[in-house]
Amino acid sequence: MTKKYCTSEMCQREANLACNRKKHIIPMLFEKFDSWPPHGSLGMVFPDTLYLRLPGGILTNEKFEELLKKIMEFVPPQNE
């Protein structure tokens, strides 16, 4: 996510759809935000702590592992 994207109509639509369907979103922040969650309607959709900062906008191996851990908090393991 970027600040510009947060103000776009598409972002608003995607966030509202996920919220209506009770889906979790893990925002990946590609730039520094002054505060999180964003102001306005997105503040009600995005939780305070569930996001992933990507310094320089790069998804490193370390950040990818962090993302997987966050996903596993909400997705139970599948039985084989």
mmCIF file with all atom_site columns, C-alpha atoms in Angstrom:
data_model
loop_
_atom_site.group_PDB
_atom_site.id
_atom_site.type_symbol
_atom_site.label_atom_id
_atom_site.label_alt_id
_atom_site.label_comp_id
_atom_site.label_asym_id
_atom_site.label_entity_id
_atom_site.label_seq_id
_atom_site.pdbx_PDB_ins_code
_atom_site.Cartn_x
_atom_site.Cartn_y
_atom_site.Cartn_z
_atom_site.occupancy
_atom_site.B_iso_or_equiv
_atom_site.pdbx_formal_charge
_atom_site.auth_seq_id
_atom_site.auth_comp_id
_atom_site.auth_asym_id
_atom_site.auth_atom_id
_atom_site.pdbx_PDB_model_num
ATOM 1  C CA . MET A 1 1  ? 0.000   0.000   0.000  1.00 0.00 ? 1  MET A CA 1
ATOM 2  C CA . THR A 1 2  ? 1.010   3.542   -0.652 1.00 0.00 ? 2  THR A CA 1
ATOM 3  C CA . LYS A 1 3  ? -0.578  6.755   0.608  1.00 0.00 ? 3  LYS A CA 1
ATOM 4  C CA . LYS A 1 4  ? -1.868  7.435   -2.901 1.00 0.00 ? 4  LYS A CA 1
ATOM 5  C CA . TYR A 1 5  ? -3.427  3.973   -3.162 1.00 0.00 ? 5  TYR A CA 1
ATOM 6  C CA . CYS A 1 6  ? -5.161  4.417   0.215  1.00 0.00 ? 6  CYS A CA 1
ATOM 7  C CA . THR A 1 7  ? -7.047  7.383   -1.196 1.00 0.00 ? 7  THR A CA 1
ATOM 8  C CA . SER A 1 8  ? -8.064  5.608   -4.396 1.00 0.00 ? 8  SER A CA 1
ATOM 9  C CA . GLU A 1 9  ? -11.559 4.364   -5.131 1.00 0.00 ? 9  GLU A CA 1
ATOM 10 C CA . MET A 1 10 ? -10.212 0.868   -5.883 1.00 0.00 ? 10 MET A CA 1
ATOM 11 C CA . CYS A 1 11 ? -8.632  0.588   -2.439 1.00 0.00 ? 11 CYS A CA 1
ATOM 12 C CA . GLN A 1 12 ? -11.893 1.658   -0.817 1.00 0.00 ? 12 GLN A CA 1
ATOM 13 C CA . ARG A 1 13 ? -13.822 -0.919  -2.865 1.00 0.00 ? 13 ARG A CA 1
ATOM 14 C CA . GLU A 1 14 ? -11.394 -3.756  -2.098 1.00 0.00 ? 14 GLU A CA 1
ATOM 15 C CA . ALA A 1 15 ? -11.385 -2.942  1.623  1.00 0.00 ? 15 ALA A CA 1
ATOM 16 C CA . ASN A 1 16 ? -15.176 -2.766  1.782  1.00 0.00 ? 16 ASN A CA 1
ATOM 17 C CA . LEU A 1 17 ? -15.561 -6.053  -0.123 1.00 0.00 ? 17 LEU A CA 1
ATOM 18 C CA . ALA A 1 18 ? -13.149 -7.831  2.211  1.00 0.00 ? 18 ALA A CA 1
ATOM 19 C CA . CYS A 1 19 ? -14.910 -6.368  5.238  1.00 0.00 ? 19 CYS A CA 1
ATOM 20 C CA . ASN A 1 20 ? -18.351 -7.379  3.958  1.00 0.00 ? 20 ASN A CA 1
ATOM 21 C CA . ARG A 1 21 ? -17.116 -10.913 3.326  1.00 0.00 ? 21 ARG A CA 1
ATOM 22 C CA . LYS A 1 22 ? -15.359 -11.007 6.734  1.00 0.00 ? 22 LYS A CA 1
ATOM 23 C CA . LYS A 1 23 ? -11.953 -11.575 5.124  1.00 0.00 ? 23 LYS A CA 1
ATOM 24 C CA . HIS A 1 24 ? -8.695  -10.546 6.747  1.00 0.00 ? 24 HIS A CA 1
ATOM 25 C CA . ILE A 1 25 ? -6.379  -8.153  4.962  1.00 0.00 ? 25 ILE A CA 1
ATOM 26 C CA . ILE A 1 26 ? -2.669  -7.915  5.718  1.00 0.00 ? 26 ILE A CA 1
ATOM 27 C CA . PRO A 1 27 ? -1.599  -4.580  4.271  1.00 0.00 ? 27 PRO A CA 1
ATOM 28 C CA . MET A 1 28 ? 1.951   -4.440  2.954  1.00 0.00 ? 28 MET A CA 1
ATOM 29 C CA . LEU A 1 29 ? 3.192   -0.879  3.416  1.00 0.00 ? 29 LEU A CA 1
ATOM 30 C CA . PHE A 1 30 ? 5.520   0.149   0.615  1.00 0.00 ? 30 PHE A CA 1
ATOM 31 C CA . GLU A 1 31 ? 6.189   3.554   2.144  1.00 0.00 ? 31 GLU A CA 1
ATOM 32 C CA . LYS A 1 32 ? 6.168   5.149   5.579  1.00 0.00 ? 32 LYS A CA 1
ATOM 33 C CA . PHE A 1 33 ? 2.756   6.225   6.845  1.00 0.00 ? 33 PHE A CA 1
ATOM 34 C CA . ASP A 1 34 ? 2.414   9.044   9.375  1.00 0.00 ? 34 ASP A CA 1
ATOM 35 C CA . SER A 1 35 ? -0.055  6.928   11.330 1.00 0.00 ? 35 SER A CA 1
ATOM 36 C CA . TRP A 1 36 ? -1.698  3.543   11.072 1.00 0.00 ? 36 TRP A CA 1
ATOM 37 C CA . PRO A 1 37 ? -4.456  2.695   10.466 1.00 0.00 ? 37 PRO A CA 1
ATOM 38 C CA . PRO A 1 38 ? -5.107  5.325   7.798  1.00 0.00 ? 38 PRO A CA 1
ATOM 39 C CA . HIS A 1 39 ? -7.590  8.080   8.493  1.00 0.00 ? 39 HIS A CA 1
ATOM 40 C CA . GLY A 1 40 ? -11.105 7.915   7.111  1.00 0.00 ? 40 GLY A CA 1
ATOM 41 C CA . SER A 1 41 ? -13.118 4.831   6.284  1.00 0.00 ? 41 SER A CA 1
ATOM 42 C CA . LEU A 1 42 ? -10.049 2.611   5.931  1.00 0.00 ? 42 LEU A CA 1
ATOM 43 C CA . GLY A 1 43 ? -9.318  3.128   9.609  1.00 0.00 ? 43 GLY A CA 1
ATOM 44 C CA . MET A 1 44 ? -12.364 1.045   10.436 1.00 0.00 ? 44 MET A CA 1
ATOM 45 C CA . VAL A 1 45 ? -11.334 -1.772  8.088  1.00 0.00 ? 45 VAL A CA 1
ATOM 46 C CA . PHE A 1 46 ? -7.625  -2.130  8.852  1.00 0.00 ? 46 PHE A CA 1
ATOM 47 C CA . PRO A 1 47 ? -6.628  -3.196  12.366 1.00 0.00 ? 47 PRO A CA 1
ATOM 48 C CA . ASP A 1 48 ? -4.009  -1.278  14.325 1.00 0.00 ? 48 ASP A CA 1
ATOM 49 C CA . THR A 1 49 ? -1.388  -3.997  14.441 1.00 0.00 ? 49 THR A CA 1
ATOM 50 C CA . LEU A 1 50 ? -1.907  -6.239  11.417 1.00 0.00 ? 50 LEU A CA 1
ATOM 51 C CA . TYR A 1 51 ? 0.338   -4.865  8.693  1.00 0.00 ? 51 TYR A CA 1
ATOM 52 C CA . LEU A 1 52 ? 3.768   -5.486  7.234  1.00 0.00 ? 52 LEU A CA 1
ATOM 53 C CA . ARG A 1 53 ? 6.292   -2.714  6.612  1.00 0.00 ? 53 ARG A CA 1
ATOM 54 C CA . LEU A 1 54 ? 8.490   -3.183  3.541  1.00 0.00 ? 54 LEU A CA 1
ATOM 55 C CA . PRO A 1 55 ? 11.438  -0.798  3.852  1.00 0.00 ? 55 PRO A CA 1
ATOM 56 C CA . GLY A 1 56 ? 12.302  0.472   0.409  1.00 0.00 ? 56 GLY A CA 1
ATOM 57 C CA . GLY A 1 57 ? 9.280   -1.381  -0.987 1.00 0.00 ? 57 GLY A CA 1
ATOM 58 C CA . ILE A 1 58 ? 11.211  -4.658  -1.145 1.00 0.00 ? 58 ILE A CA 1
ATOM 59 C CA . LEU A 1 59 ? 9.842   -8.016  0.001  1.00 0.00 ? 59 LEU A CA 1
ATOM 60 C CA . THR A 1 60 ? 12.970  -9.671  1.412  1.00 0.00 ? 60 THR A CA 1
ATOM 61 C CA . ASN A 1 61 ? 13.158  -13.298 2.541  1.00 0.00 ? 61 ASN A CA 1
ATOM 62 C CA . GLU A 1 62 ? 12.919  -12.116 6.150  1.00 0.00 ? 62 GLU A CA 1
ATOM 63 C CA . LYS A 1 63 ? 9.791   -10.055 5.433  1.00 0.00 ? 63 LYS A CA 1
ATOM 64 C CA . PHE A 1 64 ? 8.294   -12.951 3.461  1.00 0.00 ? 64 PHE A CA 1
ATOM 65 C CA . GLU A 1 65 ? 8.716   -15.206 6.507  1.00 0.00 ? 65 GLU A CA 1
ATOM 66 C CA . GLU A 1 66 ? 7.065   -12.537 8.650  1.00 0.00 ? 66 GLU A CA 1
ATOM 67 C CA . LEU A 1 67 ? 4.163   -12.393 6.187  1.00 0.00 ? 67 LEU A CA 1
ATOM 68 C CA . LEU A 1 68 ? 3.734   -16.186 6.325  1.00 0.00 ? 68 LEU A CA 1
ATOM 69 C CA . LYS A 1 69 ? 3.585   -16.060 10.135 1.00 0.00 ? 69 LYS A CA 1
ATOM 70 C CA . LYS A 1 70 ? 0.884   -13.389 9.992  1.00 0.00 ? 70 LYS A CA 1
ATOM 71 C CA . ILE A 1 71 ? -1.112  -15.441 7.485  1.00 0.00 ? 71 ILE A CA 1
ATOM 72 C CA . MET A 1 72 ? -0.856  -18.550 9.652  1.00 0.00 ? 72 MET A CA 1
ATOM 73 C CA . GLU A 1 73 ? -2.500  -16.637 12.520 1.00 0.00 ? 73 GLU A CA 1
ATOM 74 C CA . PHE A 1 74 ? -5.710  -16.594 10.499 1.00 0.00 ? 74 PHE A CA 1
ATOM 75 C CA . VAL A 1 75 ? -5.497  -19.664 8.281  1.00 0.00 ? 75 VAL A CA 1
ATOM 76 C CA . PRO A 1 76 ? -5.585  -22.974 10.090 1.00 0.00 ? 76 PRO A CA 1
ATOM 77 C CA . PRO A 1 77 ? -3.312  -25.716 8.740  1.00 0.00 ? 77 PRO A CA 1
ATOM 78 C CA . GLN A 1 78 ? -4.970  -28.100 6.302  1.00 0.00 ? 78 GLN A CA 1
ATOM 79 C CA . ASN A 1 79 ? -5.262  -31.770 7.179  1.00 0.00 ? 79 ASN A CA 1
ATOM 80 C CA . GLU A 1 80 ? -3.385  -33.927 4.723  1.00 0.00 ? 80 GLU A CA 1
#
